[in-house]
Structures are given as structure tokens and as C-alpha cells.
Tab-separated table of C-alpha atoms and ligand atoms in Angstrom:
chain	number	residue	atom	x	y	z
A	1183	UNK	CA	-13.500	-6.653	6.567
A	1184	UNK	CA	-17.015	-5.764	7.715
A	1185	UNK	CA	-19.378	-5.197	4.620
A	1186	UNK	CA	-22.359	-3.017	4.481
A	1187	UNK	CA	-24.107	-4.804	1.578
A	1188	UNK	CA	-26.564	-7.640	2.829
A	1189	UNK	CA	-25.697	-11.116	1.764
A	1190	UNK	CA	-29.007	-11.238	0.024
A	1191	UNK	CA	-27.221	-8.014	-2.481
A	1192	UNK	CA	-25.057	-10.760	-3.621
A	1193	UNK	CA	-27.197	-13.334	-4.122
A	1194	UNK	CA	-29.234	-11.626	-6.311
A	1195	UNK	CA	-25.818	-10.246	-7.985
A	1196	UNK	CA	-25.265	-14.391	-8.191
A	1197	UNK	CA	-28.434	-15.435	-9.714
A	1198	UNK	CA	-27.911	-12.518	-12.127
A	1199	UNK	CA	-24.972	-14.565	-13.846
A	1200	UNK	CA	-26.977	-18.243	-13.734
A	1201	UNK	CA	-29.689	-16.333	-15.060
A	1202	UNK	CA	-27.255	-14.952	-18.211
A	1203	UNK	CA	-25.782	-18.795	-18.333
A	1204	UNK	CA	-28.758	-20.032	-18.481
A	1205	UNK	CA	-30.146	-17.510	-21.444
A	1206	UNK	CA	-26.389	-18.542	-22.875
A	1207	UNK	CA	-27.699	-22.200	-23.585
A	1208	UNK	CA	-26.545	-23.061	-19.460
A	1209	UNK	CA	-22.902	-23.793	-18.352
A	1210	UNK	CA	-21.285	-22.992	-15.387
A	1211	UNK	CA	-19.154	-19.945	-13.823
A	1212	UNK	CA	-16.089	-20.601	-11.541
A	1213	UNK	CA	-14.109	-18.275	-10.127
A	1214	UNK	CA	-10.878	-18.019	-7.904
A	1215	UNK	CA	-10.706	-15.094	-5.693
A	1216	UNK	CA	-6.774	-13.277	-5.741
A	1217	UNK	CA	-3.918	-15.285	-4.321
A	1218	UNK	CA	-1.567	-14.127	-1.291
A	1219	UNK	CA	1.489	-13.244	-2.258
A	1220	UNK	CA	5.033	-13.917	-0.374
A	1221	UNK	CA	6.971	-10.100	0.177
A	1222	UNK	CA	9.964	-12.269	1.413
A	1223	UNK	CA	10.347	-15.147	4.052
A	1224	UNK	CA	7.633	-15.066	6.659
A	1225	UNK	CA	6.114	-11.764	5.233
A	1226	UNK	CA	2.607	-11.643	2.641
A	1227	UNK	CA	1.987	-8.267	0.894
A	1228	UNK	CA	-1.178	-7.054	2.279
A	1229	UNK	CA	-3.557	-9.268	1.234
A	1230	UNK	CA	-6.255	-7.670	-0.889
A	1231	UNK	CA	-9.581	-10.003	-2.444
A	1232	UNK	CA	-10.525	-10.150	-6.084
A	1233	UNK	CA	-12.703	-7.616	-6.739
A	1234	UNK	CA	-15.017	-10.087	-9.279
A	1235	UNK	CA	-15.267	-12.551	-6.673
A	1236	UNK	CA	-15.912	-9.658	-3.870
A	1237	UNK	CA	-18.703	-8.464	-6.212
A	1238	UNK	CA	-20.105	-11.722	-6.325
A	1239	UNK	CA	-19.385	-13.090	-2.259
A	1240	UNK	CA	-18.638	-9.820	-0.258
A	1241	UNK	CA	-15.989	-12.797	0.991
A	1242	UNK	CA	-12.219	-11.658	1.865
A	1243	UNK	CA	-10.374	-14.680	2.715
A	1244	UNK	CA	-8.116	-16.022	0.359
A	1245	UNK	CA	-8.145	-19.466	-1.015
A	1246	UNK	CA	-11.502	-18.832	-1.850
A	1247	UNK	CA	-13.749	-19.896	-5.313
A	1248	UNK	CA	-16.937	-20.199	-5.972
A	1249	UNK	CA	-19.187	-21.861	-8.825
A	1250	UNK	CA	-22.609	-20.880	-10.056
A	1251	UNK	CA	-24.318	-23.100	-12.312
A	1252	UNK	CA	-27.528	-22.156	-14.466
A	1253	UNK	CA	-29.586	-23.809	-12.415
A	1254	UNK	CA	-28.895	-20.696	-9.906
A	1255	UNK	CA	-26.904	-23.930	-7.780
A	1256	UNK	CA	-24.017	-21.952	-5.789
A	1257	UNK	CA	-21.047	-23.572	-4.659
A	1258	UNK	CA	-18.241	-22.386	-2.574
A	1259	UNK	CA	-14.885	-23.617	-1.740
A	1260	UNK	CA	-13.197	-21.835	1.274
A	1261	UNK	CA	-10.092	-22.372	3.932
A	1262	UNK	CA	-11.318	-25.188	6.891
A	1263	UNK	CA	-11.215	-24.499	10.398
A	1264	UNK	CA	-8.303	-25.125	11.333
A	1265	UNK	CA	-6.904	-23.879	15.146
A	1266	UNK	CA	-3.338	-23.853	14.885
A	1267	UNK	CA	-3.513	-21.537	11.818
A	1268	UNK	CA	-6.268	-19.712	12.995
A	1269	UNK	CA	-3.912	-19.146	15.870
A	1270	UNK	CA	-1.712	-17.363	13.532
A	1271	UNK	CA	-3.262	-15.868	11.000
A	1272	UNK	CA	-6.302	-14.778	12.400
A	1273	UNK	CA	-10.445	-16.542	12.407
A	1274	UNK	CA	-11.896	-18.394	9.253
A	1275	UNK	CA	-15.371	-18.368	8.459
A	1276	UNK	CA	-15.199	-22.288	7.667
A	1277	UNK	CA	-17.451	-24.454	4.945
A	1278	UNK	CA	-19.753	-25.136	8.000
A	1279	UNK	CA	-20.523	-21.475	8.217
A	1280	UNK	CA	-20.566	-20.397	5.333
A	1281	UNK	CA	-24.161	-21.167	3.362
A	1282	UNK	CA	-25.682	-19.323	6.440
A	1283	UNK	CA	-22.992	-16.430	6.457
A	1284	UNK	CA	-23.169	-15.540	2.339
A	1285	UNK	CA	-26.599	-17.099	1.128
A	1286	UNK	CA	-24.976	-19.868	-0.890
A	1287	UNK	CA	-26.222	-23.237	-1.429
A	1288	UNK	CA	-23.237	-25.353	-0.570
A	1289	UNK	CA	-19.420	-24.900	0.623
A	1290	UNK	CA	-17.010	-27.048	0.977
A	1291	UNK	CA	-12.957	-27.020	2.044
A	1292	UNK	CA	-11.003	-26.011	-0.751
A	1293	UNK	CA	-8.514	-28.779	-0.048
A	1294	UNK	CA	-11.391	-30.279	-1.938
A	1295	UNK	CA	-11.524	-28.198	-4.962
A	1296	UNK	CA	-9.810	-30.619	-7.583
A	1297	UNK	CA	-12.109	-33.436	-6.651
A	1298	UNK	CA	-15.410	-31.366	-6.857
A	1299	UNK	CA	-14.695	-29.083	-9.664
A	1300	UNK	CA	-14.604	-32.311	-12.066
A	1301	UNK	CA	-17.580	-33.281	-10.713
A	1302	UNK	CA	-19.304	-29.891	-11.445
A	1303	UNK	CA	-17.775	-29.274	-14.511
A	1304	UNK	CA	-18.906	-32.830	-15.582
A	1305	UNK	CA	-22.282	-32.572	-17.938
A	1306	UNK	CA	-22.249	-28.769	-18.357
A	1307	UNK	CA	-22.311	-27.673	-22.203
A	1308	UNK	CA	-20.317	-24.895	-21.645
A	1309	UNK	CA	-17.544	-23.369	-18.249
A	1310	UNK	CA	-16.870	-19.285	-18.059
A	1311	UNK	CA	-14.146	-18.002	-15.798
A	1312	UNK	CA	-12.071	-15.140	-16.590
A	1313	UNK	CA	-9.662	-15.117	-19.016
A	1314	UNK	CA	-7.043	-12.349	-18.217
A	1315	UNK	CA	-6.978	-12.065	-14.288
A	1316	UNK	CA	-5.510	-15.174	-12.989
A	1317	UNK	CA	-2.640	-16.093	-13.933
A	1318	UNK	CA	-2.484	-20.271	-14.701
A	1319	UNK	CA	-5.934	-20.431	-14.492
A	1320	UNK	CA	-6.432	-21.753	-18.388
A	1321	UNK	CA	-4.059	-24.826	-17.165
A	1322	UNK	CA	-6.069	-25.735	-14.251
A	1323	UNK	CA	-9.112	-25.081	-15.543
A	1324	UNK	CA	-7.920	-27.181	-18.445
A	1325	UNK	CA	-6.610	-30.134	-15.830
A	1326	UNK	CA	-9.583	-30.368	-14.495
A	1327	UNK	CA	-12.096	-30.939	-18.240
A	1328	UNK	CA	-9.420	-33.330	-18.955
A	1329	UNK	CA	-10.163	-35.692	-15.688
A	1330	UNK	CA	-14.117	-34.968	-16.832
A	1331	UNK	CA	-12.554	-36.382	-20.473
A	1332	UNK	CA	-11.458	-39.248	-18.435
A	1333	UNK	CA	-14.664	-40.421	-18.064
A	1334	UNK	CA	-16.309	-39.546	-21.018
A	1335	UNK	CA	-16.272	-43.625	-21.373
A	1336	UNK	CA	-18.580	-43.385	-18.308
A	1337	UNK	CA	-21.293	-40.978	-19.744
A	1338	UNK	CA	-19.473	-37.814	-18.516
A	1339	UNK	CA	-20.053	-34.921	-20.524
A	1340	UNK	CA	-17.374	-32.207	-21.018
A	1341	UNK	CA	-18.401	-28.812	-21.506
A	1342	UNK	CA	-17.485	-27.789	-24.980
A	1343	UNK	CA	-17.417	-24.251	-24.804
A	1344	UNK	CA	-15.064	-21.752	-22.663
A	1345	UNK	CA	-16.381	-18.124	-22.689
A	1346	UNK	CA	-14.687	-15.340	-20.886
A	1347	UNK	CA	-16.637	-14.554	-17.186
A	1348	UNK	CA	-16.003	-11.017	-17.147
A	1349	UNK	CA	-18.000	-10.269	-20.313
A	1350	UNK	CA	-20.667	-10.586	-18.060
A	1351	UNK	CA	-19.751	-8.899	-14.312
A	1352	UNK	CA	-18.527	-5.865	-16.572
A	1353	UNK	CA	-21.389	-4.911	-17.756
A	1354	UNK	CA	-22.688	-5.788	-14.279
A	1355	UNK	CA	-20.194	-3.508	-12.606
A	1356	UNK	CA	-20.427	-0.616	-14.509
A	1357	UNK	CA	-23.847	0.734	-13.275
A	1358	UNK	CA	-23.392	0.890	-9.660
A	1359	UNK	CA	-26.132	-0.409	-7.474
A	1360	UNK	CA	-27.617	1.951	-4.409
A	1361	UNK	CA	-25.461	0.132	-1.936
A	1362	UNK	CA	-21.979	0.713	-3.928
A	1363	UNK	CA	-22.720	4.065	-4.632
A	1364	UNK	CA	-23.484	4.596	-0.441
A	1365	UNK	CA	-19.941	3.268	-0.057
A	1366	UNK	CA	-18.260	4.953	-2.701
A	1367	UNK	CA	-19.798	8.169	-1.599
A	1368	UNK	CA	-18.326	7.680	1.982
A	1369	UNK	CA	-14.534	6.818	0.523
A	1370	UNK	CA	-14.904	10.025	-1.403
A	1371	UNK	CA	-16.049	12.011	1.781
A	1372	UNK	CA	-12.784	10.571	3.687
A	1373	UNK	CA	-10.756	11.037	0.729
A	1374	UNK	CA	-11.666	14.724	0.551
A	1375	UNK	CA	-11.258	14.890	4.665
A	1376	UNK	CA	-7.221	14.023	3.921
A	1377	UNK	CA	-6.720	16.238	1.166
A	1378	UNK	CA	-7.553	19.277	3.241
A	1379	UNK	CA	-5.903	17.615	6.337
A	1380	UNK	CA	-2.616	17.558	3.495
A	1381	UNK	CA	-2.801	21.235	2.611
A	1382	UNK	CA	-3.319	22.759	6.464
A	1383	UNK	CA	-0.476	20.925	7.169
A	1384	UNK	CA	1.796	21.993	4.273
A	1385	UNK	CA	1.116	25.215	5.291
A	1386	UNK	CA	1.540	24.815	8.841
A	1387	UNK	CA	5.121	23.040	8.100
A	1388	UNK	CA	6.329	25.797	5.584
A	1389	UNK	CA	5.080	29.009	8.248
A	1390	UNK	CA	7.633	30.383	9.521
A	1391	UNK	CA	7.855	30.956	13.334
A	1392	UNK	CA	7.993	34.615	14.940
A	1393	UNK	CA	11.338	35.642	15.323
A	1394	UNK	CA	12.450	34.540	18.216
A	1395	UNK	CA	9.863	31.893	18.900
A	1396	UNK	CA	11.449	28.650	18.529
A	1397	UNK	CA	9.045	26.481	16.177
A	1398	UNK	CA	7.824	22.930	17.400
A	1399	UNK	CA	8.361	21.786	14.074
A	1400	UNK	CA	11.558	21.569	13.177
A	1401	UNK	CA	11.535	18.902	10.686
A	1402	UNK	CA	12.381	20.182	6.744
A	1403	UNK	CA	9.243	19.476	5.378
A	1404	UNK	CA	8.849	16.869	3.003
A	1405	UNK	CA	6.664	15.100	0.525
A	1406	UNK	CA	6.539	11.939	2.953
A	1407	UNK	CA	5.144	14.416	5.557
A	1408	UNK	CA	2.139	14.638	3.619
A	1409	UNK	CA	1.409	11.390	2.815
A	1410	UNK	CA	1.463	10.739	5.917
A	1411	UNK	CA	-1.317	12.828	6.953
A	1412	UNK	CA	-3.266	10.974	4.016
A	1413	UNK	CA	-2.611	7.559	5.199
A	1414	UNK	CA	-3.282	8.589	9.329
A	1415	UNK	CA	-6.987	10.196	7.539
A	1416	UNK	CA	-7.651	7.438	5.867
A	1417	UNK	CA	-7.050	4.814	8.226
A	1418	UNK	CA	-8.826	6.740	11.379
A	1419	UNK	CA	-12.351	6.827	8.929
A	1420	UNK	CA	-11.579	3.006	8.964
A	1421	UNK	CA	-10.741	3.011	5.257
A	1422	UNK	CA	-8.554	-0.555	5.114
A	1423	UNK	CA	-5.677	1.278	2.807
A	1424	UNK	CA	-4.873	3.103	-0.366
A	1425	UNK	CA	-7.061	2.863	-3.946
A	1426	UNK	CA	-3.505	3.182	-5.033
A	1427	UNK	CA	0.071	4.004	-4.648
A	1428	UNK	CA	-0.356	7.807	-3.631
A	1429	UNK	CA	1.294	10.712	-5.274
A	1430	UNK	CA	2.913	13.063	-3.182
A	1431	UNK	CA	4.504	15.324	-5.708
A	1432	UNK	CA	6.672	18.349	-4.880
A	1433	UNK	CA	7.585	21.533	-7.557
A	1434	UNK	CA	8.808	19.643	-10.921
A	1435	UNK	CA	8.014	16.425	-9.823
A	1436	UNK	CA	4.143	16.863	-10.670
A	1437	UNK	CA	5.096	16.246	-14.313
A	1438	UNK	CA	6.059	13.285	-13.683
A	1439	UNK	CA	2.415	11.427	-14.119
A	1440	UNK	CA	3.514	8.327	-12.117
A	1441	UNK	CA	5.547	9.591	-9.687
A	1442	UNK	CA	4.580	8.136	-5.672
A	1443	UNK	CA	5.126	10.219	-2.365
A	1444	UNK	CA	9.281	10.108	-1.549
A	1445	UNK	CA	11.891	13.115	-0.129
A	1446	UNK	CA	11.835	15.756	-2.327
A	1447	UNK	CA	11.349	19.077	0.546
A	1448	UNK	CA	8.523	20.987	0.027
A	1449	UNK	CA	9.271	24.832	-0.654
A	1450	UNK	CA	8.219	27.916	-0.452
A	1451	UNK	CA	6.848	28.855	-3.939
A	1452	UNK	CA	6.721	25.334	-5.174
A	1453	UNK	CA	3.262	23.928	-6.206
A	1454	UNK	CA	2.592	20.110	-4.457
A	1455	UNK	CA	0.307	17.636	-6.857
A	1456	UNK	CA	-1.161	15.135	-4.563
A	1457	UNK	CA	-3.325	12.225	-6.338
A	1458	UNK	CA	-4.451	10.032	-3.495
A	1459	UNK	CA	-7.516	8.588	-2.468
A	1460	UNK	CA	-8.496	5.808	-0.173
A	1461	UNK	CA	-10.364	1.836	-0.725
A	1462	UNK	CA	-13.623	1.457	1.962
A	1463	UNK	CA	-14.837	-1.524	2.137
A	1464	UNK	CA	-13.256	-2.530	-1.258
A	1465	UNK	CA	-14.595	0.698	-3.353
A	1466	UNK	CA	-12.249	2.904	-4.429
A	1467	UNK	CA	-11.691	7.062	-4.562
A	1468	UNK	CA	-9.491	9.012	-6.747
A	1469	UNK	CA	-9.248	12.774	-5.897
A	1470	UNK	CA	-6.293	15.064	-7.764
A	1471	UNK	CA	-5.517	18.504	-5.829
A	1472	UNK	CA	-2.493	21.060	-6.815
A	1473	UNK	CA	-1.549	23.812	-4.258
A	1474	UNK	CA	0.934	26.022	-3.560
A	1475	UNK	CA	2.965	24.372	-0.630
A	1476	UNK	CA	3.206	27.556	1.156
A	1477	UNK	CA	-0.747	28.412	0.607
A	1478	UNK	CA	-0.593	31.240	-2.087
A	1479	UNK	CA	0.271	30.822	-5.687
A	1480	UNK	CA	1.991	32.840	-7.990
A	1481	UNK	CA	0.923	34.744	-10.613
A	1482	UNK	CA	2.117	32.104	-13.119
A	1483	UNK	CA	1.666	29.081	-11.316
A	1484	UNK	CA	-2.709	31.378	-10.839
A	1485	UNK	CA	-2.751	31.631	-14.325
A	1486	UNK	CA	-2.390	27.828	-15.100
A	1487	UNK	CA	-4.282	26.803	-12.608
A	1488	UNK	CA	-7.381	28.630	-13.870
A	1489	UNK	CA	-7.305	27.087	-16.827
A	1490	UNK	CA	-7.184	23.776	-15.662
A	1491	UNK	CA	-9.780	24.635	-13.347
A	1492	UNK	CA	-11.523	25.433	-16.312
A	1493	UNK	CA	-11.447	22.711	-18.382
A	1494	UNK	CA	-12.516	20.363	-15.546
A	1495	UNK	CA	-16.240	23.098	-15.697
A	1496	UNK	CA	-16.173	22.507	-19.076
A	1497	UNK	CA	-15.946	18.212	-18.768
A	1498	UNK	CA	-18.081	18.340	-15.659
A	1499	UNK	CA	-20.960	20.286	-17.607
A	1500	UNK	CA	-21.240	17.143	-20.708
A	1501	UNK	CA	-20.996	14.608	-17.823
A	1502	UNK	CA	-24.719	13.103	-17.871
A	1503	UNK	CA	-26.607	10.855	-19.819
A	1504	UNK	CA	-26.583	10.649	-22.940
A	1505	UNK	CA	-23.696	12.285	-23.730
A	1506	UNK	CA	-20.835	9.717	-24.971
A	1507	UNK	CA	-17.729	8.774	-22.501
A	1508	UNK	CA	-14.999	10.640	-24.423
A	1509	UNK	CA	-17.012	14.411	-24.949
A	1510	UNK	CA	-15.910	15.579	-20.693
A	1511	UNK	CA	-12.269	14.826	-22.404
A	1512	UNK	CA	-12.595	16.210	-25.633
A	1513	UNK	CA	-14.514	19.862	-23.814
A	1514	UNK	CA	-11.482	19.899	-21.541
A	1515	UNK	CA	-8.792	19.839	-24.096
A	1516	UNK	CA	-10.508	22.407	-25.711
A	1517	UNK	CA	-10.480	24.976	-22.527
A	1518	UNK	CA	-7.025	23.435	-22.031
A	1519	UNK	CA	-5.627	24.192	-25.802
A	1520	UNK	CA	-7.201	27.772	-25.644
A	1521	UNK	CA	-5.592	28.217	-22.595
A	1522	UNK	CA	-2.323	27.239	-23.693
A	1523	UNK	CA	-2.247	28.958	-27.188
A	1524	UNK	CA	-3.399	32.255	-24.855
A	1525	UNK	CA	-0.278	32.380	-22.486
A	1526	UNK	CA	2.261	31.508	-25.399
A	1527	UNK	CA	2.407	26.882	-24.409
A	1528	UNK	CA	2.002	27.284	-27.727
A	1529	UNK	CA	2.868	29.507	-30.154
A	1530	UNK	CA	-0.048	30.977	-32.353
A	1531	UNK	CA	1.654	31.595	-35.113
A	1532	UNK	CA	3.292	28.383	-35.560
A	1533	UNK	CA	0.435	26.060	-34.159
A	1534	UNK	CA	-2.686	27.960	-35.564
A	1535	UNK	CA	-5.520	27.454	-34.219
A	1536	UNK	CA	-6.995	25.524	-31.041
A	1537	UNK	CA	-9.016	23.555	-34.213
A	1538	UNK	CA	-5.469	23.343	-35.838
A	1539	UNK	CA	-3.703	22.461	-32.676
A	1540	UNK	CA	-6.717	19.499	-31.695
A	1541	UNK	CA	-5.793	18.203	-35.249
A	1542	UNK	CA	-2.354	18.385	-35.028
A	1543	UNK	CA	-1.936	17.065	-31.531
A	1544	UNK	CA	1.145	19.668	-30.173
A	1545	UNK	CA	-1.424	19.911	-26.880
A	1546	UNK	CA	-0.171	16.519	-26.215
A	1547	UNK	CA	4.026	17.797	-25.143
A	1548	UNK	CA	1.978	19.706	-22.126
A	1549	UNK	CA	-1.278	17.402	-21.787
A	1550	UNK	CA	-0.501	13.547	-22.563
A	1551	UNK	CA	-2.912	11.693	-20.911
A	1552	UNK	CA	-6.603	11.000	-20.956
A	1553	UNK	CA	-9.400	13.555	-18.983
A	1554	UNK	CA	-10.937	10.235	-16.647
A	1555	UNK	CA	-11.710	6.670	-16.420
A	1556	UNK	CA	-14.543	4.732	-14.884
A	1557	UNK	CA	-14.162	3.835	-10.934
A	1558	UNK	CA	-15.709	1.725	-8.469
A	1559	UNK	CA	-13.844	-1.357	-6.890
A	1560	UNK	CA	-10.911	-0.482	-9.294
A	1561	UNK	CA	-9.697	2.840	-9.527
A	1562	UNK	CA	-9.510	1.879	-13.141
A	1563	UNK	CA	-12.786	0.112	-13.282
A	1564	UNK	CA	-13.810	-2.262	-15.757
A	1565	UNK	CA	-16.741	-1.854	-18.668
A	1566	UNK	CA	-16.288	-1.016	-22.237
A	1567	UNK	CA	-15.359	2.469	-23.275
A	1568	UNK	CA	-17.171	1.965	-26.416
A	1569	UNK	CA	-20.696	1.332	-26.688
A	1570	UNK	CA	-22.419	-2.465	-26.924
A	1571	UNK	CA	-24.026	-3.789	-29.926
A	1572	UNK	CA	-22.604	-0.877	-31.827
A	1573	UNK	CA	-20.797	-0.576	-34.867
A	1574	UNK	CA	-17.477	0.231	-36.189
A	1575	UNK	CA	-17.394	3.433	-38.095
A	1576	UNK	CA	-15.066	5.328	-40.184
A	1577	UNK	CA	-13.822	8.138	-38.099
A	1578	UNK	CA	-10.756	10.720	-37.966
A	1579	UNK	CA	-7.983	9.905	-35.401
A	1580	UNK	CA	-6.551	12.373	-33.207
A	1581	UNK	CA	-3.518	12.653	-36.122
A	1582	UNK	CA	-6.423	13.069	-38.584
A	1583	UNK	CA	-5.671	9.286	-39.954
A	1584	UNK	CA	-8.993	7.596	-40.966
A	1585	UNK	CA	-9.660	4.257	-39.074
A	1586	UNK	CA	-12.542	2.001	-37.761
A	1587	UNK	CA	-14.019	2.307	-34.574
A	1588	UNK	CA	-16.772	1.726	-32.252
A	1589	UNK	CA	-18.577	4.603	-31.113
A	1590	UNK	CA	-17.475	5.675	-27.327
A	1591	UNK	CA	-19.893	3.717	-24.024
A	1592	UNK	CA	-23.216	7.014	-23.581
A	1593	UNK	CA	-22.940	7.834	-20.056
A	1594	UNK	CA	-25.798	6.461	-17.990
A	1595	UNK	CA	-26.936	6.965	-14.566
A	1596	UNK	CA	-24.949	4.959	-12.196
A	1597	UNK	CA	-22.190	5.097	-13.779
A	1598	UNK	CA	-18.995	6.224	-12.000
A	1599	UNK	CA	-15.565	8.074	-13.575
A	1600	UNK	CA	-13.320	10.627	-13.085
A	1601	UNK	CA	-12.529	14.142	-14.794
A	1602	UNK	CA	-8.567	14.680	-14.588
A	1603	UNK	CA	-7.816	17.156	-16.903
A	1604	UNK	CA	-3.427	18.758	-16.208
A	1605	UNK	CA	-1.167	20.779	-17.663
A	1606	UNK	CA	2.504	19.324	-17.551
A	1607	UNK	CA	5.198	22.095	-18.609
A	1608	UNK	CA	8.679	20.275	-18.460
A	1609	UNK	CA	11.408	23.015	-19.671
A	1610	UNK	CA	12.028	23.266	-23.188
A	1611	UNK	CA	12.921	25.562	-25.840
A	1612	UNK	CA	10.426	27.935	-26.744
A	1613	UNK	CA	8.174	27.493	-23.663
A	1614	UNK	CA	7.920	30.473	-21.198
A	1615	UNK	CA	10.536	29.612	-18.243
A	1616	UNK	CA	7.799	31.621	-16.084
A	1617	UNK	CA	5.860	28.093	-16.745
A	1618	UNK	CA	8.889	25.615	-16.126
A	1619	UNK	CA	8.177	23.075	-14.225
A	1620	UNK	CA	4.569	23.300	-13.131
A	1621	UNK	CA	2.539	20.129	-13.170
A	1622	UNK	CA	-0.795	20.937	-11.918
A	1623	UNK	CA	-4.006	18.362	-12.051
A	1624	UNK	CA	-8.073	18.502	-10.825
A	1625	UNK	CA	-9.285	15.329	-10.096
A	1626	UNK	CA	-12.531	14.351	-9.196
A	1627	UNK	CA	-15.097	11.595	-8.941
A	1628	UNK	CA	-18.452	11.909	-10.510
A	1629	UNK	CA	-21.635	9.710	-10.040
A	1630	UNK	CA	-23.754	9.577	-13.536
A	1631	UNK	CA	-27.177	10.955	-12.026
A	1632	UNK	CA	-30.660	11.174	-13.828
A	1633	UNK	CA	-29.661	14.853	-14.943
A	1634	UNK	CA	-26.337	15.011	-14.543
A	1635	UNK	CA	-23.609	14.042	-12.195
A	1636	UNK	CA	-22.860	13.691	-8.575
A	1637	UNK	CA	-19.257	15.193	-7.637
A	1638	UNK	CA	-18.481	12.931	-4.859
A	1639	UNK	CA	-15.168	14.115	-3.925
A	1640	UNK	CA	-15.908	17.852	-3.424
A	1641	UNK	CA	-15.144	17.754	0.058
A	1642	UNK	CA	-11.901	19.717	-0.786
A	1643	UNK	CA	-11.742	23.178	-2.597
A	1644	UNK	CA	-10.991	23.203	-6.053
A	1645	UNK	CA	-11.099	26.993	-6.703
A	1646	UNK	CA	-7.529	28.514	-6.078
A	1647	UNK	CA	-9.219	31.193	-3.940
A	1648	UNK	CA	-10.850	28.513	-1.512
A	1649	UNK	CA	-7.654	26.831	-1.030
A	1650	UNK	CA	-5.100	29.333	-0.092
A	1651	UNK	CA	-8.159	30.383	2.591
A	1652	UNK	CA	-8.344	27.315	3.791
A	1653	UNK	CA	-4.393	27.118	4.242
A	1654	UNK	CA	-4.548	30.394	5.603
A	1655	UNK	CA	-6.991	28.815	8.109
B	2874	LIG	N1	-5.101	7.580	-9.369
B	2874	LIG	C1	-5.078	6.775	-10.333
B	2874	LIG	C2	-5.814	8.284	-11.978
B	2874	LIG	O1	-5.493	9.102	-11.350
B	2874	LIG	O2	-6.120	7.514	-12.899
B	2875	MN	MN1	-7.651	8.927	-12.090
B	2876	MN	MN1	-5.878	9.890	-9.207
């Protein structure tokens, strides 16, 4: 994979970690990339590097490790050059070329990892590694530490403490730099184009041929036809793969939150919800659009669609520096609840006012997820959702119970989050029938700027009229 980010940027990130280790009293940080996973027999699942490792190296080969010492010295372990394996699996960078190419101080074959790691760990007062992202890593580190302990009689000192490296990296990754923002913007543009294409193809597939004209498109239109268009558009613009499994949900399937594109038919009069985004050079995008498969919303669909859109607009208005991470969710939920009461999804007589419903949580029958999440290298990216360094305070939870909670994170320029309200109506007693089986979500990716936010995914229309116009075109 080509990275458009210069090696010096990764070098600076490694230097920041070294500085943090120094500030914490010294030590060494260890970080492996992701493992390869066999699919069956001779086939592996498509390989995807570890995001933390990539953030510090820009290196995408498997079986690689990085060590950063508080002194600033960096060591890489990677696969050795091997003509036989390279004929089968592709060219390897190799330890000889790695320092020049990646800007690390030293590089060794990963075959020497066990021997070299215990030497690197000796006489360090602390070791930092990711605690929760690599199965078996603690045991591996323990094995190396035991080797150091075995040499204590010869004067070696063993690290006295272990810390979670992600604590340092999560905070860095939360604020995106100009290089990252450029890639995220481009990923957003590609994904938006894919949604446009899916809408257009949906309308074309559903269009009835004129009388007596044999249609060139004789297929029964299905969810997977639209998924194919998404993948085509991602890949033809250089995206390596989708950032997550694409959801293409026709009709009632839209009410299943983690539905995947399958075989359901796209039927005139129904909606299709697509939640899909590409990954480009290690960075995600995450867009949802909901559209009428044949190009025209029914009145009931349009009513709910406009409520969700207004909810998103309310959330966007408070997605800016100084606001808290939960403010967009609270703003969107208030609008959704008002809409649910207005159209009779919730009975005012039974449920009371908007504030009553916010307190009772009755809206969760139709809106059961949060309005956003951090996004970056991972579609659900890392970063604390509460304000670091703040004290827990007593507050009411959604059910009115007093709980101790840290205040939510204050939004800052450079953070990236999604804004994705929705309404999902499963058939149920007391729910107006005209809304049954309608599922709508609208999702865009927002970069917090100095004064507000930039929506990086608006290359695909979001207003109902604009979607209809696009699909007519
Ligand atoms: N596509 C995953 C999400 O929207 O959170
Ligand atoms: Mn999302
Ligand atoms: Mn999504």
C-alpha cells in the first residue's frame, strides 16, 4: 500500500511517544502489527495491518514489530528477504532497507525477535505495550521479561512496571493532523460517489421498460446488485477495501441495525438503507443514506425521512468546538422525540411531553443507538469519550437514576466523528400501520474545525427532494 504521508511524519509521532515515555520516568514501548488469519487451507483473510502500528510506521507488512525507547531510539523487526517466499507472496522490504525507507534507527529480522527483545527490555524501568488489542501479547512479554530476570545475577535490571501503550496513542490518534485529514476527505469523496452510483443504479434497475421494448436489465434487482456498485466505485478510486461490512438493507431489513447486504429484492414502494464507506490508505469513511428504491418517497416515508434529517441538522448545529461529545446526540434525540409524538409513533396521552419521553426513554423503541462515534483509521476509532483529567460528577442517567459519571469529552478542532440519527419502526401494537417496517438512518462524517464542523461526505445528496432528483436523472 502506498502511503501519501512522508516518513518524517511517522518519525515525529515516534518521537512524541519517546518523549511521553521519558516524561513518565523512562522505559520502552513495544508494538506488534496485526496477525494474518487463515480462512481455510491455503487461503488467508485479506490482510489488514494494525492501526496503532501503522500510525507509528506507515508500514503494512505482517509479522512486524516496533520498539521505541525513551531515549528516542527506534527498532523495527520485519520479515527477512526470502526469494522463495517473495515469489509466492510478494516483495518484502527487509531489515536492510527498512532504516532508510521508514526512518527507524535499526531493523532486524523478525526471526531474531525473542533474542533481541529480551536484550532491549533489560535495564528499562518500565515496559509499555497494548493491553487489549493483541491476544497472547502479555504472555509473550512475560516470556521476554523472564529471560531478563534470569540474568539479574549478571547485573541486568528487569522493568518494574507495565503500562498500556494505547493510553498514549489513543489521545494522539483522536486529533487528526493535516495529512490524515486529507486522506479522510478523499475517502469521504469516494464513498459519497459510491452512494450516488448505488442510488442511480437502483433507479435504473427498477425502471420499467417501455411497452414492447425488451429491457437490457432483466435481473430481479437485489441488495447485492447495489453492494456490487459500491465495491466497484470504492476500488476503482484506489480504496483497498470497505472500512466495514457494507449494509444494504431493502425494506424491513433496514430495521436490523447490523444487517449485511444479502439477497432481498428491491421492491417498488420500499426504501433501501445503505451504510457503507471505503477505507483509503488506512483511513475510514462511514456514510448512511436511505432512499426509495424506485426514486420516489411515499408520504409516510417522506414524513419520517424529514424528521431524521431535521434531527441530523440539529446535531450538526452543535457539532463544534467547546460542545460536548453528547451534545449532538441530545440535540438529535430531542428532534426525533418531537417527531415521534407529532406523527403518533408515540402517543402523547400515554407518553406526555418531549421531556417526559427523554426521561422515560420510550423513544428507544424507535431509536436505540447513539448519534455518533469517533472515526479515523478505524471506523469506530479510539479516543476517550469522557473528558480526560475531569472528576466524576453526579448526574441523572437516561432512566432518571443518579450515577457518578465523568463529563463527556469537549469537542476540539481535528476530532472526527459521525452524525447518524435514525428511526426504525418494527410492527407493533399501537404503532400506526403506515410506518411499519420503515427504517431510516442518515449518516455523515464531520471534522471539527475552528468554528464549527466540515461534513466530509456531502458529495451525495441528503435532502429528500435532491435524492429524488438524482434518481430521476
Ligand atoms: N457503519 C458503522 C456505524 O455506522 O457505526
Ligand atoms: Mn457510524
Ligand atoms: Mn455507518
